[in-house]
mmCIF file of C-alpha atoms in Angstrom:
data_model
loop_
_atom_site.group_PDB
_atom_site.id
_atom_site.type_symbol
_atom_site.label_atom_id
_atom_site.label_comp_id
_atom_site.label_asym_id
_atom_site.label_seq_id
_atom_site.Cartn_x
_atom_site.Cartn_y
_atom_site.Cartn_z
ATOM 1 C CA UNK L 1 -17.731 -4.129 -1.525
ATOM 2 C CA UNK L 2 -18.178 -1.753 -4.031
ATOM 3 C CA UNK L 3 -17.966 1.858 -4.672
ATOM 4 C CA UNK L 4 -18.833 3.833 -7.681
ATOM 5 C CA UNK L 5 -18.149 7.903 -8.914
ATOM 6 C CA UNK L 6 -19.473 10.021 -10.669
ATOM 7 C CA UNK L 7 -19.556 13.711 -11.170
ATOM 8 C CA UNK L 8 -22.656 15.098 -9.687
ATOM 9 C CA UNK L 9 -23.612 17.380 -12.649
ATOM 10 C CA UNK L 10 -22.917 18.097 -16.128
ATOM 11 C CA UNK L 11 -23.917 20.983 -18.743
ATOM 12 C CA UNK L 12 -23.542 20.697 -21.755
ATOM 13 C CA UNK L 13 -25.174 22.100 -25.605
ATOM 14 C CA UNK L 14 -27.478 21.066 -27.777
ATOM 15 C CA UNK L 15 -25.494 19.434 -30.820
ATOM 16 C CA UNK L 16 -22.728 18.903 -28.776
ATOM 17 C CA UNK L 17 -20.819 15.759 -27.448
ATOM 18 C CA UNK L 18 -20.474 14.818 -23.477
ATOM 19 C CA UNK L 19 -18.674 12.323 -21.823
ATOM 20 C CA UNK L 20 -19.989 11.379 -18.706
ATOM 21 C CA UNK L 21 -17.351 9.608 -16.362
ATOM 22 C CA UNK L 22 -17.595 6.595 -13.599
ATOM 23 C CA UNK L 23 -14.370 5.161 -11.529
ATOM 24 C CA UNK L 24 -15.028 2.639 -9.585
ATOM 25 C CA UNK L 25 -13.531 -0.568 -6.644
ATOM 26 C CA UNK L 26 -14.977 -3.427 -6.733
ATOM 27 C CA UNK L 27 -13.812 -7.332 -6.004
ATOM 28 C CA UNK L 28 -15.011 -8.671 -8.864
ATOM 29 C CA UNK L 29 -17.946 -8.371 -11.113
ATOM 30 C CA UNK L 30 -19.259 -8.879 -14.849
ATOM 31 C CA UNK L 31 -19.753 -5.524 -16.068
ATOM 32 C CA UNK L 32 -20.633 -2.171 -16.175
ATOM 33 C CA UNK L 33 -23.976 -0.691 -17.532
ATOM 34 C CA UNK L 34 -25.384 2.588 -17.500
ATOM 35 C CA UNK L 35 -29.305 3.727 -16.845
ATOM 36 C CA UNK L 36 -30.906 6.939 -17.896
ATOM 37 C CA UNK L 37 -33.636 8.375 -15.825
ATOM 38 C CA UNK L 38 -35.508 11.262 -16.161
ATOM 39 C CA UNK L 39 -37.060 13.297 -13.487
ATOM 40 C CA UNK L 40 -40.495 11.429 -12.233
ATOM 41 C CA UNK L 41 -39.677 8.165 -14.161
ATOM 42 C CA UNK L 42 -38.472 5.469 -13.355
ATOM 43 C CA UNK L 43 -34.058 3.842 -14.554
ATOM 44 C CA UNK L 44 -34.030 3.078 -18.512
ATOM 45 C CA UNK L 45 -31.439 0.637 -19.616
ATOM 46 C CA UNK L 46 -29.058 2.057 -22.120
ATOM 47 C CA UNK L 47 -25.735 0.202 -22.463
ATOM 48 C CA UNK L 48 -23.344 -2.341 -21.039
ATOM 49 C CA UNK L 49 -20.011 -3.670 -21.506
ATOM 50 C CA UNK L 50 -18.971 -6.790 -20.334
ATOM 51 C CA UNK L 51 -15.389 -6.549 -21.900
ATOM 52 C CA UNK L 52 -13.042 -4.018 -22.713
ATOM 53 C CA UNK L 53 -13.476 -1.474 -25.056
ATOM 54 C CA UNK L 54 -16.226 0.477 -26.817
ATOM 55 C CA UNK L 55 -19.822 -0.510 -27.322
ATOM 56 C CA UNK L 56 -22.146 1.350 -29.447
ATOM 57 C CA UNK L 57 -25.898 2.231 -29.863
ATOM 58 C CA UNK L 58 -26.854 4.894 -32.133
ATOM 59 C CA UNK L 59 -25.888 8.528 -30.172
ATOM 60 C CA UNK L 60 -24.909 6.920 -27.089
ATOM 61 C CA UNK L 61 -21.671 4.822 -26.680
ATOM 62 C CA UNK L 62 -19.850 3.363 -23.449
ATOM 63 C CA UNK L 63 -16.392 2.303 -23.042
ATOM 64 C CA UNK L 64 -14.912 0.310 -19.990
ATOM 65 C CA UNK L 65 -11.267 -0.425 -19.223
ATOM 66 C CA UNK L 66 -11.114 -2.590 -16.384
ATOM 67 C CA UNK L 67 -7.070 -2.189 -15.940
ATOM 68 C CA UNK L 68 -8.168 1.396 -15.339
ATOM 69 C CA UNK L 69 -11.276 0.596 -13.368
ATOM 70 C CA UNK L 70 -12.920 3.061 -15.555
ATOM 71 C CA UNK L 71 -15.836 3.508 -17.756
ATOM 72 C CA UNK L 72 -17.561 6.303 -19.463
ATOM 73 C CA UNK L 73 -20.932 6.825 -21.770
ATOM 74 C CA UNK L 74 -20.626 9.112 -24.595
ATOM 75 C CA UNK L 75 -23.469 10.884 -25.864
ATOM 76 C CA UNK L 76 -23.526 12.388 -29.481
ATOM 77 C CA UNK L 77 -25.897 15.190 -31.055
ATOM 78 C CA UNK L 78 -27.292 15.999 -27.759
ATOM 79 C CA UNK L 79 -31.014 16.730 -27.957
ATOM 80 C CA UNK L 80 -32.633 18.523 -25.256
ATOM 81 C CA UNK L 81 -34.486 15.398 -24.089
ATOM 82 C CA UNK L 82 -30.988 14.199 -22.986
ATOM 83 C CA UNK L 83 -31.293 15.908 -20.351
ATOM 84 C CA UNK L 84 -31.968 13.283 -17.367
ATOM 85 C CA UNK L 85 -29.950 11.691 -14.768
ATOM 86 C CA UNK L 86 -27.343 8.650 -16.208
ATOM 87 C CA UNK L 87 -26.222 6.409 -13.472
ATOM 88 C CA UNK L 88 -23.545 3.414 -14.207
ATOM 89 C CA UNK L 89 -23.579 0.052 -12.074
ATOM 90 C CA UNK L 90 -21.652 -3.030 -11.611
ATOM 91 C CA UNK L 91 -23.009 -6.470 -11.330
ATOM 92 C CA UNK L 92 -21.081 -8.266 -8.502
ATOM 93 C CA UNK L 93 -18.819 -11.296 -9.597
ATOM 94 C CA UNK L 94 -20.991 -14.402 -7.799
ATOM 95 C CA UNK L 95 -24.482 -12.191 -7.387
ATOM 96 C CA UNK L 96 -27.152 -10.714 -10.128
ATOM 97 C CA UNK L 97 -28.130 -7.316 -8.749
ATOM 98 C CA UNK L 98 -27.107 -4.011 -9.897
ATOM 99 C CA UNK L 99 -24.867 -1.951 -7.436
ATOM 100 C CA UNK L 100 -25.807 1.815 -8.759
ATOM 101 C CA UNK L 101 -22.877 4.633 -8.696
ATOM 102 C CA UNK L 102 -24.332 8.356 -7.484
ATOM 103 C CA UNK L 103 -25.955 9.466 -10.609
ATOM 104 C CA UNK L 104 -24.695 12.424 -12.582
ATOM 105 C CA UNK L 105 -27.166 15.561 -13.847
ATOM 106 C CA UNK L 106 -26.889 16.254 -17.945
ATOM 107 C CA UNK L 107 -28.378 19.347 -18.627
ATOM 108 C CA UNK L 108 -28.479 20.127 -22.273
ATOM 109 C CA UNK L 109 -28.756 23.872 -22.882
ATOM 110 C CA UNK L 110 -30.026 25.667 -26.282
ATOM 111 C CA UNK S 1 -45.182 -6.702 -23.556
ATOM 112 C CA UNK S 2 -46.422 -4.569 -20.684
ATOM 113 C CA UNK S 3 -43.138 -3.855 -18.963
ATOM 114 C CA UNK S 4 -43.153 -4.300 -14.931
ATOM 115 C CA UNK S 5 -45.959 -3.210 -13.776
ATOM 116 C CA UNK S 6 -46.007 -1.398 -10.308
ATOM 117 C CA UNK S 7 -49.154 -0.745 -7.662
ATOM 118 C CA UNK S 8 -49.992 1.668 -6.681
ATOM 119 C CA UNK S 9 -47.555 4.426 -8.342
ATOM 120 C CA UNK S 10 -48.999 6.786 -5.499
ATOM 121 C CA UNK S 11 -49.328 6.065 -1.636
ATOM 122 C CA UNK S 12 -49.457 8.968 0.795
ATOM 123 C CA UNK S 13 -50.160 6.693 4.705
ATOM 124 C CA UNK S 14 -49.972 7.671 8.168
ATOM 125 C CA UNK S 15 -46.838 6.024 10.805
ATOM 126 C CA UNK S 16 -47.684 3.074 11.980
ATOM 127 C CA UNK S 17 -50.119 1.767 9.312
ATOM 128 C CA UNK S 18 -49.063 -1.185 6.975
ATOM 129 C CA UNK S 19 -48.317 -0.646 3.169
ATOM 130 C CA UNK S 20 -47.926 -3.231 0.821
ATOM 131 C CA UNK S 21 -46.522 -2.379 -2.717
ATOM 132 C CA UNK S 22 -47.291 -4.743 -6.016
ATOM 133 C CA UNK S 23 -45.188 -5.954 -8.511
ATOM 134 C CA UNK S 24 -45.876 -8.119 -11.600
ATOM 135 C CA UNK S 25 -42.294 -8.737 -13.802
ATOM 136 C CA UNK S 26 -42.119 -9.088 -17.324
ATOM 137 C CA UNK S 27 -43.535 -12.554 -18.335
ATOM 138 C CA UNK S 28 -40.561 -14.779 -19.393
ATOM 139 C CA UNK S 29 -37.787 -13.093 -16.417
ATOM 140 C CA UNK S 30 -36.364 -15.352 -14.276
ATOM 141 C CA UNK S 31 -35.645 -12.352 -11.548
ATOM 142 C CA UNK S 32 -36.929 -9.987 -9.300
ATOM 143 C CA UNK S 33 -35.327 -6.770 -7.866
ATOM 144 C CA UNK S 34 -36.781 -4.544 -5.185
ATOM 145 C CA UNK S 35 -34.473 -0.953 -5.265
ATOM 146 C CA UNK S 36 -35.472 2.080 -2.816
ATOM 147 C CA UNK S 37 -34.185 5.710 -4.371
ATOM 148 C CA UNK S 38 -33.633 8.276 -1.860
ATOM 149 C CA UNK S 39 -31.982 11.834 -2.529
ATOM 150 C CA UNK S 40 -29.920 10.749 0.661
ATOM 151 C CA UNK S 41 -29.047 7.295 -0.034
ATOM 152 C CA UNK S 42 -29.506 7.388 -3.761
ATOM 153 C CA UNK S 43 -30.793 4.072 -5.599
ATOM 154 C CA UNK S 44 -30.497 1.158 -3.190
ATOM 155 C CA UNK S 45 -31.238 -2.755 -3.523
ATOM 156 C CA UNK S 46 -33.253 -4.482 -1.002
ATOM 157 C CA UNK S 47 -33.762 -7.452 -2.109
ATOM 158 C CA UNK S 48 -33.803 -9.537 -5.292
ATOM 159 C CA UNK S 49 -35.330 -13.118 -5.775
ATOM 160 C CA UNK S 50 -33.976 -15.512 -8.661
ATOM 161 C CA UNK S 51 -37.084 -18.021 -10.183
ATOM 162 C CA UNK S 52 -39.383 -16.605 -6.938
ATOM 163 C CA UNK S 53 -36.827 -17.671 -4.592
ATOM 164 C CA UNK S 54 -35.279 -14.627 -2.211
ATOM 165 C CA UNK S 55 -31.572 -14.525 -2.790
ATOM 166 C CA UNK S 56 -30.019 -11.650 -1.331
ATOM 167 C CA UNK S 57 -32.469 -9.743 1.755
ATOM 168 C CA UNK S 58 -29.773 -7.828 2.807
ATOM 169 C CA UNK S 59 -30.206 -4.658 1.772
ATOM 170 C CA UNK S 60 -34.030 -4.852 3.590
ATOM 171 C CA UNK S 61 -33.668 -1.996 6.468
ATOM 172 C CA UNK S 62 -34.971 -4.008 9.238
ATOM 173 C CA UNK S 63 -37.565 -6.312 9.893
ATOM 174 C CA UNK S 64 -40.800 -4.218 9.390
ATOM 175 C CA UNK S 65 -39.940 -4.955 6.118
ATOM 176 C CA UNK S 66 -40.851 -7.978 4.251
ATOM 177 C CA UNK S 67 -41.103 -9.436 0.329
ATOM 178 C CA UNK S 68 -42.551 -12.405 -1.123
ATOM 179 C CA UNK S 69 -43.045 -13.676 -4.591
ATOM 180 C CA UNK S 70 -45.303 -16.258 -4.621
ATOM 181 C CA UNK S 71 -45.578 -16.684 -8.009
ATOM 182 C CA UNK S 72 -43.767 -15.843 -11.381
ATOM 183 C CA UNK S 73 -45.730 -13.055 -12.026
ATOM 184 C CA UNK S 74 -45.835 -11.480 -8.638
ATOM 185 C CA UNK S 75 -43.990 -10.122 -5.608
ATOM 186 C CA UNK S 76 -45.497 -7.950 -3.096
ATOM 187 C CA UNK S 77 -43.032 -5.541 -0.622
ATOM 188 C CA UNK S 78 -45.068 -5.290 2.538
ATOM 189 C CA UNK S 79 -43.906 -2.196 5.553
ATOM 190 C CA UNK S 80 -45.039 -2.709 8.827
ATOM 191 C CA UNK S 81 -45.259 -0.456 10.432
ATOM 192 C CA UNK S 82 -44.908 2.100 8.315
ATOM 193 C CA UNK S 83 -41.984 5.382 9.398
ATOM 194 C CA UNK S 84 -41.674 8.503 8.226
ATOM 195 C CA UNK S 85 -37.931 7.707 7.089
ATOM 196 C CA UNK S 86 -39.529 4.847 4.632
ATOM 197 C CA UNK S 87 -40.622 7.898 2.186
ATOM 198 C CA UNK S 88 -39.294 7.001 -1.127
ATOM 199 C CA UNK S 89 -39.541 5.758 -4.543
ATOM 200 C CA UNK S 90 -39.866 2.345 -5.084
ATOM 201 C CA UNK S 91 -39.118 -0.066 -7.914
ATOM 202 C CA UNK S 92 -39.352 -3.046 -9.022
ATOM 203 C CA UNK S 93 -37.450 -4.316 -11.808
ATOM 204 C CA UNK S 94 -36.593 -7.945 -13.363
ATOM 205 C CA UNK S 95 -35.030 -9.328 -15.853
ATOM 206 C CA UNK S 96 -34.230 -12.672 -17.665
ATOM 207 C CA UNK S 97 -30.598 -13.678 -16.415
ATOM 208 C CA UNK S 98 -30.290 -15.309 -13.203
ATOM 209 C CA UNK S 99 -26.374 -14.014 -12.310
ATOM 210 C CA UNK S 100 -24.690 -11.351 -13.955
ATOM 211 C CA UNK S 101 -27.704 -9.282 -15.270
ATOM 212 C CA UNK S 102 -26.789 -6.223 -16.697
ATOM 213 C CA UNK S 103 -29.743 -5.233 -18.153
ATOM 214 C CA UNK S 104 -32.333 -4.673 -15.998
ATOM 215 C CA UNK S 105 -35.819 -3.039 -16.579
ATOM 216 C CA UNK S 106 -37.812 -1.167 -14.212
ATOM 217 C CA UNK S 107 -41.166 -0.636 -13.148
ATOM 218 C CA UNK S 108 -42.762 2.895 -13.173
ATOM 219 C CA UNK S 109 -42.609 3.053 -9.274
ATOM 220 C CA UNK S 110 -44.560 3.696 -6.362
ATOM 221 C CA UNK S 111 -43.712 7.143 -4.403
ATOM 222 C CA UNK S 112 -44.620 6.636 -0.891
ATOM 223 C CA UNK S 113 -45.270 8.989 1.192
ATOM 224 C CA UNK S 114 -45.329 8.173 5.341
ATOM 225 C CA UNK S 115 -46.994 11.093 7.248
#
């Protein structure tokens, strides 16, 4: 099976730099990606990393070390639209749905 | 493109009666996902079909519920009957990989409401 954590909430400034974190156990799978959603809408794709290391996209960046069974997104010059909900998720080895971790709350303050 | 497109985003229904929610993926994506989200159980799969073909029903609650795609370009998730615990959000998303998608895009949803 698979499990997935994250810390429920985050606060954080405008300008600033967070790091949201996700450990997870799982047998096997492909990758890890991470999904923004804000509040009434509906899971926005934002990143994945199939291999080790860092990935990046403009302000937002993920990282996964599998040895660690760890990932993180990194979001730079926080804007107060950043504030949403970011999930990660794993794609099983041998399946292609998304299992989704617990969400964690960014709230970017002025 | 449209994005997946979701009917209706709104249903407020009474225990007992049938619902049936609409999907239509992005033309071009080989899969299908139906997710629940919950505050309780968070976002959940229920089921997920690969070129209109169900592939994993396992995360469907019981049997009053039931999917079907018939078609490339559209899946229905029918309740029946319809429980008060079946309030949620729910999506449909798809995407063009048929094992090991990691990018997925979602529909706007449908909030259901069961009085």
């Amino acid at each position: 099976g698979q499990s997935l954590e994250q810390p429920s909430e985050v606060t954080a400034v405008e300008g600033a730099i967070v790091q949201i974190n996700c450990t997870y156990q799982t047998s096997g799978f492909y990758g890890l990606s991470w999904y923004q959603q804000h509040d009434g809408g509906a899971p926005t794709f934002l990143s994945y990393n199939a291999l080790d290391g860092l990935e990046e996209t403009g302000r937002f960046s993920s990282f996964l070390s599998r040895s660690d069974s760890y990932g993180y997104l990194l979001l730079q010059e926080l804007q107060m639209k950043d504030s949403a909900s970011y999930f990660c998720a794993v794609s099983p080895r041998g399946a292609n749905n998304l299992f989704f971790g617990t969400g964690t709350r960014l709230t970017v303050i002025p | 493109d449209a994005g997946v497109i979701q009917s209706p985003r709104h249903e407020v229904t009474e225990m007992g009666q049938e619902v049936t929610l609409r999907c239509k993926p992005i033309s071009g994506h080989n899969s299908l996902f139906w997710y629940r989200q919950t505050m309780m159980r968070g976002l959940e799969l229920l089921i997920y079909f690969n070129n209109n073909v169900p592939i994993d029903d396992s995360g469907m609650p019981e049997d009053r519920f039931s999917a079907k795609m018939p078609n490339a370009s559209f899946s229905t998730l029918k309740i029946q009957p319809s429980e008060p615990r079946d309030s949620a959000v729910y999506f449909c998303a798809s995407t063009v990989r048929t094992s090991g998608s990691l990018e997925q895009y979602f529909g706007p949803g449908t909030r259901l409401t069961v009085t």
